[in-house]
PDB file of C-alpha atoms in Angstrom:
ATOM      1  CA  MET A  23       0.000   0.000   0.000  1.00 36.00           C
ATOM      2  CA  ARG A  24       1.628   3.232  -1.153  1.00 37.00           C
ATOM      3  CA  SER A  25      -0.230   5.439   1.207  1.00 40.00           C
ATOM      4  CA  LEU A  26      -2.216   4.988   4.374  1.00 38.00           C
ATOM      5  CA  VAL A  27      -3.929   8.298   4.716  1.00 40.00           C
ATOM      6  CA  PHE A  28      -7.033   9.746   3.083  1.00 38.00           C
ATOM      7  CA  PRO A  29      -6.340   7.921   0.699  1.00 38.00           C
ATOM      8  CA  ALA A  30      -4.485   4.847   0.557  1.00 33.00           C
ATOM      9  CA  VAL A  31      -5.916   4.415  -2.861  1.00 32.00           C
ATOM     10  CA  LEU A  32      -4.778   3.203  -6.235  1.00 28.00           C
ATOM     11  CA  GLY A  33      -6.250   4.051  -9.616  1.00 30.00           C
ATOM     12  CA  VAL A  34      -6.041   5.953 -12.841  1.00 31.00           C
ATOM     13  CA  PHE A  35      -8.551   8.457 -14.176  1.00 33.00           C
ATOM     14  CA  ALA A  36      -8.917   9.400 -17.825  1.00 34.00           C
ATOM     15  CA  ALA A  37      -8.852  13.162 -17.162  1.00 42.00           C
ATOM     16  CA  PRO A  38      -5.939  14.192 -14.921  1.00 45.00           C
ATOM     17  CA  LEU A  39      -6.179  16.484 -11.934  1.00 45.00           C
ATOM     18  CA  ALA A  40      -4.262  19.140 -13.809  1.00 44.00           C
ATOM     19  CA  VAL A  41      -1.866  21.567 -12.208  1.00 43.00           C
ATOM     20  CA  ALA A  42      -4.026  24.435 -13.480  1.00 45.00           C
ATOM     21  CA  GLN A  43      -7.153  23.064 -11.754  1.00 64.00           C
ATOM     22  CA  GLU A  44      -8.402  25.079  -8.808  1.00 84.00           C
ATOM     23  CA  PHE A  45      -7.838  23.175  -5.582  1.00 91.00           C
ATOM     24  CA  LEU A  46     -10.137  23.457  -2.585  1.00 92.00           C
ATOM     25  CA  SER A  47      -9.021  25.768   0.197  1.00 95.00           C
ATOM     26  CA  ALA A  48      -8.949  24.423   3.744  1.00 96.00           C
ATOM     27  CA  GLU A  49     -12.163  26.336   4.469  1.00 96.00           C
ATOM     28  CA  ALA A  50     -13.949  24.902   1.411  1.00 93.00           C
ATOM     29  CA  PHE A  51     -12.744  21.385   2.261  1.00 92.00           C
ATOM     30  CA  GLU A  52     -13.962  21.823   5.835  1.00 94.00           C
ATOM     31  CA  ARG A  53     -17.419  22.948   4.636  1.00 91.00           C
ATOM     32  CA  GLN A  54     -17.711  19.835   2.475  1.00 87.00           C
ATOM     33  CA  THR A  55     -16.483  17.319   5.050  1.00 89.00           C
ATOM     34  CA  GLU A  56     -17.185  18.394   8.653  1.00 91.00           C
ATOM     35  CA  GLY A  57     -19.876  16.240  10.244  1.00 90.00           C
ATOM     36  CA  ARG A  58     -19.795  13.752   7.381  1.00 89.00           C
ATOM     37  CA  VAL A  59     -18.400  10.352   6.522  1.00 89.00           C
ATOM     38  CA  ILE A  60     -16.441  10.364   3.292  1.00 86.00           C
ATOM     39  CA  GLY A  61     -15.629   7.214   1.334  1.00 82.00           C
ATOM     40  CA  PHE A  62     -12.462   7.063  -0.716  1.00 80.00           C
ATOM     41  CA  GLY A  63     -11.320   4.745  -3.426  1.00 76.00           C
ATOM     42  CA  THR A  64     -10.361   4.416  -7.020  1.00 70.00           C
ATOM     43  CA  VAL A  65     -12.200   6.284  -9.736  1.00 66.00           C
ATOM     44  CA  ASP A  66     -13.368   2.939 -11.137  1.00 71.00           C
ATOM     45  CA  GLY A  67     -15.366   2.350  -7.960  1.00 70.00           C
ATOM     46  CA  ARG A  68     -13.092   0.167  -5.788  1.00 74.00           C
ATOM     47  CA  ARG A  69     -13.622   1.244  -2.162  1.00 74.00           C
ATOM     48  CA  ILE A  70     -10.488   1.535  -0.016  1.00 74.00           C
ATOM     49  CA  GLY A  71     -11.762   3.077   3.207  1.00 79.00           C
ATOM     50  CA  TRP A  72     -13.661   5.853   4.953  1.00 85.00           C
ATOM     51  CA  GLU A  73     -13.026   8.959   6.995  1.00 90.00           C
ATOM     52  CA  GLU A  74     -15.309  10.677   9.473  1.00 92.00           C
ATOM     53  CA  TYR A  75     -14.785  14.408   9.934  1.00 93.00           C
ATOM     54  CA  PHE A  76     -15.360  16.149  13.268  1.00 94.00           C
ATOM     55  CA  PRO A  77     -15.289  19.811  14.407  1.00 96.00           C
ATOM     56  CA  GLY A  78     -11.852  21.267  15.007  1.00 97.00           C
ATOM     57  CA  ARG A  79     -10.428  19.564  11.894  1.00 97.00           C
ATOM     58  CA  ARG A  80     -10.307  16.220  13.642  1.00 97.00           C
ATOM     59  CA  VAL A  81     -10.727  13.055  11.580  1.00 95.00           C
ATOM     60  CA  ARG A  82     -11.022   9.300  12.076  1.00 93.00           C
ATOM     61  CA  MET A  83      -9.837   7.075   9.243  1.00 90.00           C
ATOM     62  CA  ALA A  84     -11.077   3.505   8.777  1.00 87.00           C
ATOM     63  CA  PHE A  85      -9.821   0.926   6.331  1.00 77.00           C
ATOM     64  CA  ALA A  86     -12.006  -1.867   5.006  1.00 72.00           C
ATOM     65  CA  ASP A  87     -10.169  -4.333   7.291  1.00 76.00           C
ATOM     66  CA  GLY A  88     -11.444  -2.523  10.408  1.00 79.00           C
ATOM     67  CA  ARG A  89      -8.257  -0.705  11.410  1.00 82.00           C
ATOM     68  CA  CYS A  90      -9.005   2.877  12.515  1.00 88.00           C
ATOM     69  CA  TRP A  91      -6.823   5.867  13.296  1.00 89.00           C
ATOM     70  CA  ASP A  92      -7.704   9.187  14.952  1.00 93.00           C
ATOM     71  CA  GLY A  93      -5.946  12.317  13.803  1.00 95.00           C
ATOM     72  CA  HIS A  94      -6.313  15.786  12.384  1.00 97.00           C
ATOM     73  CA  TRP A  95      -6.016  17.551   9.072  1.00 97.00           C
ATOM     74  CA  PHE A  96      -4.487  20.918   8.179  1.00 97.00           C
ATOM     75  CA  ALA A  97      -3.618  23.094   5.213  1.00 97.00           C
ATOM     76  CA  GLU A  98      -0.079  23.247   3.892  1.00 96.00           C
ATOM     77  CA  GLY A  99       0.051  25.572   0.891  1.00 94.00           C
ATOM     78  CA  PRO A 100      -2.579  24.386  -1.605  1.00 93.00           C
ATOM     79  CA  ALA A 101      -2.611  20.887  -0.072  1.00 95.00           C
ATOM     80  CA  ILE A 102      -4.773  19.307   2.613  1.00 95.00           C
ATOM     81  CA  CYS A 103      -2.550  17.235   4.915  1.00 96.00           C
ATOM     82  CA  PHE A 104      -3.447  14.492   7.369  1.00 94.00           C
ATOM     83  CA  SER A 105      -1.619  13.267  10.462  1.00 94.00           C
ATOM     84  CA  TYR A 106      -2.875  10.300  12.488  1.00 92.00           C
ATOM     85  CA  ASP A 107      -2.025   9.475  16.100  1.00 90.00           C
ATOM     86  CA  GLY A 108       0.307   6.484  16.299  1.00 83.00           C
ATOM     87  CA  LEU A 109       0.364   5.820  12.558  1.00 80.00           C
ATOM     88  CA  ALA A 110       4.029   6.760  12.072  1.00 80.00           C
ATOM     89  CA  GLU A 111       5.010   4.477  14.959  1.00 84.00           C
ATOM     90  CA  SER A 112       3.206   1.652  13.132  1.00 82.00           C
ATOM     91  CA  GLY A 113       5.219   2.179   9.961  1.00 83.00           C
ATOM     92  CA  GLY A 114       2.942   4.718   8.277  1.00 79.00           C
ATOM     93  CA  PRO A 115       3.813   8.278   7.270  1.00 83.00           C
ATOM     94  CA  GLU A 116       3.924  11.145   9.794  1.00 87.00           C
ATOM     95  CA  LYS A 117       1.731  13.159   7.466  1.00 91.00           C
ATOM     96  CA  GLU A 118       0.356  12.866   3.984  1.00 89.00           C
ATOM     97  CA  CYS A 119      -0.795  15.708   1.777  1.00 93.00           C
ATOM     98  CA  TRP A 120      -3.358  15.798  -1.039  1.00 90.00           C
ATOM     99  CA  LEU A 121      -4.435  18.290  -3.679  1.00 91.00           C
ATOM    100  CA  ILE A 122      -8.242  18.200  -3.696  1.00 90.00           C
ATOM    101  CA  ALA A 123     -10.613  19.574  -6.324  1.00 87.00           C
ATOM    102  CA  GLN A 124     -14.255  19.299  -7.370  1.00 82.00           C
ATOM    103  CA  GLY A 125     -14.968  16.311  -9.591  1.00 72.00           C
ATOM    104  CA  GLU A 126     -16.136  16.779 -13.141  1.00 63.00           C
ATOM    105  CA  GLY A 127     -17.813  14.802 -15.883  1.00 51.00           C
ATOM    106  CA  ALA A 128     -18.175  11.092 -15.161  1.00 50.00           C
ATOM    107  CA  LEU A 129     -17.367  11.594 -11.481  1.00 50.00           C
ATOM    108  CA  GLY A 130     -20.694  13.313 -10.961  1.00 53.00           C
ATOM    109  CA  GLU A 131     -21.603  16.661  -9.544  1.00 57.00           C
ATOM    110  CA  GLY A 132     -20.395  17.231  -6.004  1.00 62.00           C
ATOM    111  CA  ALA A 133     -17.774  14.477  -6.030  1.00 72.00           C
ATOM    112  CA  LEU A 134     -14.273  15.373  -4.946  1.00 81.00           C
ATOM    113  CA  ILE A 135     -11.073  14.141  -6.529  1.00 83.00           C
ATOM    114  CA  ALA A 136      -7.588  14.053  -5.058  1.00 85.00           C
ATOM    115  CA  ARG A 137      -3.988  13.559  -6.085  1.00 85.00           C
ATOM    116  CA  PRO A 138      -1.037  13.053  -3.743  1.00 86.00           C
ATOM    117  CA  ALA A 139       0.606  16.472  -3.399  1.00 89.00           C
ATOM    118  CA  ASN A 140       4.066  14.993  -4.004  1.00 85.00           C
ATOM    119  CA  SER A 141       3.038  13.110  -7.156  1.00 78.00           C
ATOM    120  CA  LEU A 142       4.512  14.111 -10.490  1.00 71.00           C
ATOM    121  CA  ASN A 143       1.964  11.908 -12.259  1.00 69.00           C
ATOM    122  CA  PRO A 144      -1.084  14.025 -13.226  1.00 62.00           C
ATOM    123  CA  PHE A 145      -3.077  10.825 -13.886  1.00 63.00           C
ATOM    124  CA  GLU A 146      -2.756   9.583 -10.299  1.00 67.00           C
ATOM    125  CA  THR A 147      -6.272  10.680  -9.336  1.00 71.00           C
ATOM    126  CA  TYR A 148      -8.653   9.263  -6.734  1.00 71.00           C
ATOM    127  CA  ARG A 149     -12.361   9.630  -6.026  1.00 74.00           C
ATOM    128  CA  ILE A 150     -13.811  10.874  -2.753  1.00 74.00           C
ATOM    129  CA  GLU A 151     -17.548  10.798  -2.086  1.00 74.00           C
ATOM    130  CA  ARG A 152     -19.974  11.240   0.767  1.00 77.00           C
ATOM    131  CA  THR A 153     -21.467   8.060   2.193  1.00 73.00           C
ATOM    132  CA  ASP A 154     -24.055   7.154   4.818  1.00 71.00           C
ATOM    133  CA  ARG A 155     -22.047   4.088   5.770  1.00 72.00           C
ATOM    134  CA  PRO A 156     -20.824   4.042   9.398  1.00 76.00           C
ATOM    135  CA  LEU A 157     -17.117   3.568  10.035  1.00 82.00           C
ATOM    136  CA  PRO A 158     -16.211  -0.143  10.263  1.00 75.00           C
ATOM    137  CA  CYS A 159     -13.844   0.199  13.224  1.00 82.00           C
ATOM    138  CA  LEU A 160     -13.014  -2.939  15.207  1.00 75.00           C
ATOM    139  CA  GLY A 161     -13.141  -2.258  18.929  1.00 61.00           C
ATOM    140  CA  PRO A 162     -13.238   1.018  20.869  1.00 56.00           C
TER     141      PRO A 162
END
């Protein structure tokens, strides 16, 4: 798994998240996520996991296998970055940053798309969408 955070996802999308595309500000991202559960996965529909967003830019990430991590998100330049408590100690990254934009075309109105902020590949794009599904965390 290349990435563990908001999106430990793999996939390719026909229309790249271009450098010229307008990325969501931290405030716009917060308006679209706070109080919601967001599913993330490949643009071809393969679900990787979920995140639940809380006030104060707190977030809980859940993978399909039931592992969950609490953390927070923050802006770093045009990117939205995530840091999860204890994840780095478990072999994951200390933080991971994503460029996030509104989806277009086949993604459907209101969908969000993301690309790792450190990626040089404009086709490395992932789908993010709201879901009513509860987080599948194992244990407390």
